[in-house]
Short mmCIF file of C-alpha atoms in Angstrom, two decimals:
data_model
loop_
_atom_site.label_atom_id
_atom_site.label_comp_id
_atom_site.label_asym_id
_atom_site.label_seq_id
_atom_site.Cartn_x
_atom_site.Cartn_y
_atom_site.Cartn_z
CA UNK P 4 117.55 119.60 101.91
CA UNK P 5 117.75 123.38 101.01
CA UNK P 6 117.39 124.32 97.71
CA UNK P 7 117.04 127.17 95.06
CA UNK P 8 113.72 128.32 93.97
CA UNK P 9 112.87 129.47 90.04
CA UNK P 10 110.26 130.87 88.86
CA UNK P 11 108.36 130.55 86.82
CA UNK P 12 109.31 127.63 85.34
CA UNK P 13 108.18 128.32 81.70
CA UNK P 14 107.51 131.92 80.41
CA UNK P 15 107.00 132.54 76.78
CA UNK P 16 107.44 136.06 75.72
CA UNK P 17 107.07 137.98 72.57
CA UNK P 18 110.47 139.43 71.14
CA UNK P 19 110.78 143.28 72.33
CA UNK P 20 109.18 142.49 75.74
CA UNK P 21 110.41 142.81 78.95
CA UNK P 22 111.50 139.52 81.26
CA UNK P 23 112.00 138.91 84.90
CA UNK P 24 112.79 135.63 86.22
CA UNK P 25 112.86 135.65 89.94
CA UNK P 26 114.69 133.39 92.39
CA UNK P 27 114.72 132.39 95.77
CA UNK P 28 118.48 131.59 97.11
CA UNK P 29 119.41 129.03 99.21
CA UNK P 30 118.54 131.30 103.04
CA UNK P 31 122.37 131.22 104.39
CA UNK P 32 123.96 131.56 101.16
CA UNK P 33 126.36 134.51 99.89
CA UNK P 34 127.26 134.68 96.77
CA UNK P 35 124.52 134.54 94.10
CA UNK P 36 124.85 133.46 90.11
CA UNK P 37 122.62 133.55 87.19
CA UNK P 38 123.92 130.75 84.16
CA UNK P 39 121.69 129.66 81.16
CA UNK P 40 121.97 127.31 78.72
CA UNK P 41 120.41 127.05 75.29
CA UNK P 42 118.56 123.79 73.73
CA UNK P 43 121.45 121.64 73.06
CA UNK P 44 124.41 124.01 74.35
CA UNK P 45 126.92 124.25 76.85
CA UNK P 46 126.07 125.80 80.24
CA UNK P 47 127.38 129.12 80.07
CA UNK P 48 127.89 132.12 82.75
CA UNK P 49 126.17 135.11 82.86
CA UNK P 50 126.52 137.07 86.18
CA UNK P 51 128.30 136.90 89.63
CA UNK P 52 126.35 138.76 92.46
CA UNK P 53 127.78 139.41 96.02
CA UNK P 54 126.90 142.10 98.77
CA UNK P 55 124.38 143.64 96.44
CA UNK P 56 126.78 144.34 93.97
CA UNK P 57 127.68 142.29 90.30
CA UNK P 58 131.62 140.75 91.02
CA UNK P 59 131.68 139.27 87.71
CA UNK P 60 129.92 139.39 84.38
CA UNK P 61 130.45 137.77 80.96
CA UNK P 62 130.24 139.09 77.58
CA UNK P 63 126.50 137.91 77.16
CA UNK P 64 125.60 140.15 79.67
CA UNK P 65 125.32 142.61 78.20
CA UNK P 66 123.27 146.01 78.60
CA UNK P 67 120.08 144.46 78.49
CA UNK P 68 120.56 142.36 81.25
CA UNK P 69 120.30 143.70 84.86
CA UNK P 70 120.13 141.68 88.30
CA UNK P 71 118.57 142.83 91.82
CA UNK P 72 118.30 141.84 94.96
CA UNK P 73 115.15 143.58 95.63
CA UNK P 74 114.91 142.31 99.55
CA UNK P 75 116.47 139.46 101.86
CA UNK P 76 115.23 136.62 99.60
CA UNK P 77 114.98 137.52 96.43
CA UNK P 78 117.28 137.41 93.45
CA UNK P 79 116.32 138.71 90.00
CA UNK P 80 117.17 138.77 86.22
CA UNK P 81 115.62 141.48 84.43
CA UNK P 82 115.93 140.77 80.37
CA UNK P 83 115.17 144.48 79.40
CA UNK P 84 114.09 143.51 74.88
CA UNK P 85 114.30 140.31 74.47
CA UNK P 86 115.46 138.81 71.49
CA UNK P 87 114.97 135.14 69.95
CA UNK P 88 118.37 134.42 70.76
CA UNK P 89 117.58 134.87 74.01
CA UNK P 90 115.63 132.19 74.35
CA UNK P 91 116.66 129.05 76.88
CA UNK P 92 116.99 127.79 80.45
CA UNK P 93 117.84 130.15 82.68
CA UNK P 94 119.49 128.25 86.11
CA UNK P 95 119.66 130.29 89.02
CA UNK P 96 122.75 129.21 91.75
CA UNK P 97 123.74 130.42 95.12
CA UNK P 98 127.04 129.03 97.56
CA UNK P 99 128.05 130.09 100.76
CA UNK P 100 131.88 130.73 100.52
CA UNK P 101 133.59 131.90 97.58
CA UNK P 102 134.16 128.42 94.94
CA UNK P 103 137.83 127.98 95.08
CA UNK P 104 138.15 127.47 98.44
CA UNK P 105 137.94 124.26 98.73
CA UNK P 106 135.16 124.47 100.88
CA UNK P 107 131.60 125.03 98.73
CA UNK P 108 129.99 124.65 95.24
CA UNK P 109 127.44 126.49 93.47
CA UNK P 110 123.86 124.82 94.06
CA UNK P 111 121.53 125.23 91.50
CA UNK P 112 118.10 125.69 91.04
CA UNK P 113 115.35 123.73 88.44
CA UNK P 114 115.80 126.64 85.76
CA UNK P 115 113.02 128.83 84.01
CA UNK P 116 112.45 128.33 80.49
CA UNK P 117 112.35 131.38 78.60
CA UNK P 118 110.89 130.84 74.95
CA UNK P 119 111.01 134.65 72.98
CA UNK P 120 108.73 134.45 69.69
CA UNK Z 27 139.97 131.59 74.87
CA UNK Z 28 139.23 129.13 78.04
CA UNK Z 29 138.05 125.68 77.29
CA UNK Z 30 136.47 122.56 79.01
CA UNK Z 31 136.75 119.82 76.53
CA UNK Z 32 134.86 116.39 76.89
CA UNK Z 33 134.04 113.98 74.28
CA UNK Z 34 129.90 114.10 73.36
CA UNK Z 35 129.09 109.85 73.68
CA UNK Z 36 126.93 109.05 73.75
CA UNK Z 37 129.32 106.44 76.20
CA UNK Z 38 127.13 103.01 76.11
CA UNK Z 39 127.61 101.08 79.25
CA UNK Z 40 126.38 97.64 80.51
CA UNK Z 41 124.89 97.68 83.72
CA UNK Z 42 127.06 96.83 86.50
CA UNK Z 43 129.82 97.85 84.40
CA UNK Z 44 131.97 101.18 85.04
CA UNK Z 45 131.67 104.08 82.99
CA UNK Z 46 134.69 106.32 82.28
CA UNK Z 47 134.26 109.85 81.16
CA UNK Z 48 136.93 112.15 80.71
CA UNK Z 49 137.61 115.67 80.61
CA UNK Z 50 140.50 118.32 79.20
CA UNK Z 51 140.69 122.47 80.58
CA UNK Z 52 143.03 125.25 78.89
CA UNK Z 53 143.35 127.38 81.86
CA UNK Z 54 146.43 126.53 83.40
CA UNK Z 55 145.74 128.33 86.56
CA UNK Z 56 142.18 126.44 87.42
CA UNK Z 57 141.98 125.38 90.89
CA UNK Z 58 138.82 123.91 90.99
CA UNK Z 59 137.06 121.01 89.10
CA UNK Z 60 133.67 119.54 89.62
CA UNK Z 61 131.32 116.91 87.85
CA UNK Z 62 127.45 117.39 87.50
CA UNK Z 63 124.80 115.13 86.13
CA UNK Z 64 122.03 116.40 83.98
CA UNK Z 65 119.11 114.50 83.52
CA UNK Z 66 117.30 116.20 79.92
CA UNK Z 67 115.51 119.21 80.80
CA UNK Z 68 116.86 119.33 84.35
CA UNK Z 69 119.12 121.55 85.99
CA UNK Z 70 122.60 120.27 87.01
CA UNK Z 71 123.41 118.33 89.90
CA UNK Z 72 126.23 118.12 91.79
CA UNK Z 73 128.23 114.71 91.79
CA UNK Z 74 131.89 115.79 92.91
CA UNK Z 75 134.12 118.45 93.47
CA UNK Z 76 138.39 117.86 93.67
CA UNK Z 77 140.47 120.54 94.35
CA UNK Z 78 143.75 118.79 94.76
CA UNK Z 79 145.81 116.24 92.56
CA UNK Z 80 144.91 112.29 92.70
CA UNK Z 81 141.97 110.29 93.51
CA UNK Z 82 138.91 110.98 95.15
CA UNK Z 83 135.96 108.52 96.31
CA UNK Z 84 132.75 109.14 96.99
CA UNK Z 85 130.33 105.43 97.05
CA UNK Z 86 130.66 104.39 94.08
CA UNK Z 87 131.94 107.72 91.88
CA UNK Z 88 135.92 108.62 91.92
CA UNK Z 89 137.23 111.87 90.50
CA UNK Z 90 140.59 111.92 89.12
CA UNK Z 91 142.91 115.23 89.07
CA UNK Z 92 146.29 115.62 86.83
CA UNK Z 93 146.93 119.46 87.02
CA UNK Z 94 150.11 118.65 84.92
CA UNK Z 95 148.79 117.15 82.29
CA UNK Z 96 145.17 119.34 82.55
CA UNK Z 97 142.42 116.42 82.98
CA UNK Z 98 140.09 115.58 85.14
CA UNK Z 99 138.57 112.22 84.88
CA UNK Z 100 135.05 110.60 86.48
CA UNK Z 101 134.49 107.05 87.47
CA UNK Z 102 131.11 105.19 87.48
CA UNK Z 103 131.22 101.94 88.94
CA UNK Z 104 128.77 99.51 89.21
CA UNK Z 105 126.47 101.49 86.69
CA UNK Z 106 122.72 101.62 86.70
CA UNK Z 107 120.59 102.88 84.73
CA UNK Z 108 119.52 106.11 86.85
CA UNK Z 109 122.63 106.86 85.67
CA UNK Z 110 122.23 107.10 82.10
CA UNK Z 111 122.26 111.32 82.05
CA UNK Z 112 124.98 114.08 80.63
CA UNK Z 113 128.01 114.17 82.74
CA UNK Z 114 129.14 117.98 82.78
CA UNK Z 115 132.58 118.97 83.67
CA UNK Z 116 133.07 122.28 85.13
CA UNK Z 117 136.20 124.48 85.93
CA UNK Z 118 136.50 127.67 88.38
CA UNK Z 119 138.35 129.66 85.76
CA UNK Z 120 140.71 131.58 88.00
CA UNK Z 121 141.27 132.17 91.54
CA UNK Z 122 139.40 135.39 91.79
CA UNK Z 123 136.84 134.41 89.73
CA UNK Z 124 133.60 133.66 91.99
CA UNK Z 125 131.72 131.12 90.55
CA UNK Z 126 132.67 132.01 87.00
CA UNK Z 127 132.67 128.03 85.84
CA UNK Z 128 133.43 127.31 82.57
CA UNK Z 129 131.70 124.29 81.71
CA UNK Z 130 132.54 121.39 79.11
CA UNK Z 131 129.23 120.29 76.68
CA UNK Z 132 128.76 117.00 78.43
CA UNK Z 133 129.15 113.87 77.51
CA UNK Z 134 125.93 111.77 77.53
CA UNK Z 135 126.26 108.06 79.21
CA UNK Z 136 123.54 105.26 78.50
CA UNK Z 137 123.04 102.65 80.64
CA UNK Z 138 122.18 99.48 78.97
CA UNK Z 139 120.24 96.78 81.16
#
């Protein structure tokens, strides 16, 4: 069954450094995501992505955040300082067709844990 | 401010027995609704979707959908415990909102053999 890649899996940082947790979509999918959620929280949104453009962003992401789609396969989340509040799993998700249409749903991948000390 | 409201459990359940878990959303205008399992320090994993009001079956999970009233309900029967996990309602906030899921905080369910 196709899935979505993370990596890496773990990644402890110190706080101030730079962070970029790659992921590999699912191959036919469209419409890319990135969510995290920390130790004991909700899931929460961070970033729609979609014809190498952001569609939708929420008020975490803020300016030190930034996501690429560096070639076919790739999709990336670039933490530029991290900060210990930044610290959690970071899921990666792709679909097909935009959700709504009664016709897909976001897949997701194993996460990458991001610890900032 | 959107919400996805479930209550936290943990929901104890006999095995064999069914398992109901329920779930409340703000945002009148939601059109779709989906339930995910999360096993601890896993990503989530998709058990349903329902788009439209009423029931819907799949083996031995059933979503239920009450626009009206804003809930959206999940059905275990016969349950065993692999599925002792956090049950996570999500919610496509809007229409023209790609992927933009507002998600409840879960509500964990324990199996008990």
């Amino acid at each position: 069954e196709p899935e979505v890649t993370q990596t890496p899996s773990h990644q402890v940082t110190q706080m101030g450094q730079e962070v970029i947790l790659r992921c590999v979509p699912i191959s036919n999918h469209l419409y890319f995501y990135w969510y995290r959620q920390i130790l004991g929280q909700k899931v929460e949104f961070l970033v729609s992505f979609y014809n190498n453009e952001i569609s939708e962003k929420s008020e975490i992401f803020d300016d030190q955040f930034s996501v690429e789609r560096p070639d076919g396969s790739n999709f990336t989340l670039k933490i530029r300082s991290t900060k210990l509040e930044d610290s959690a799993m970071y899921f990666c998700a792709s679909s097909d067709e935009e959700t709504g249409s009664g016709a897909n749903v976001l897949t997701f991948g194993a996460g990458s844990r991001l610890t900032v000390l | 401010q959107k919400e996805v409201e479930q209550n936290s459990g943990p929901l104890s359940v006999p095995e064999g027995a069914i398992a109901s878990l329920n779930c409340t959303y703000s945002d009148r205008v939601s059109q779709s609704f989906f339930w995910y399992r999360q096993y601890s320090g896993k990503s989530p994993e998709l058990i349903m979707s329902i788009y439209s009001n009423g029931d819907k079956e799949d083996g031995r999970f059933t979503a239920q959908l009450n626009k009206a009233s804003q809930y959206v309900s999940l059905l275990i029967r016969d349950s065993q415990p692999s599925d002792s996990a956090t049950y996570l309602c999500a919610v496509d906030a809007t229409t023209d909102s790609w992927g933009k899921f507002q998600f409840g905080a879960g509500t964990q369910v324990v199996v008990t053999p």
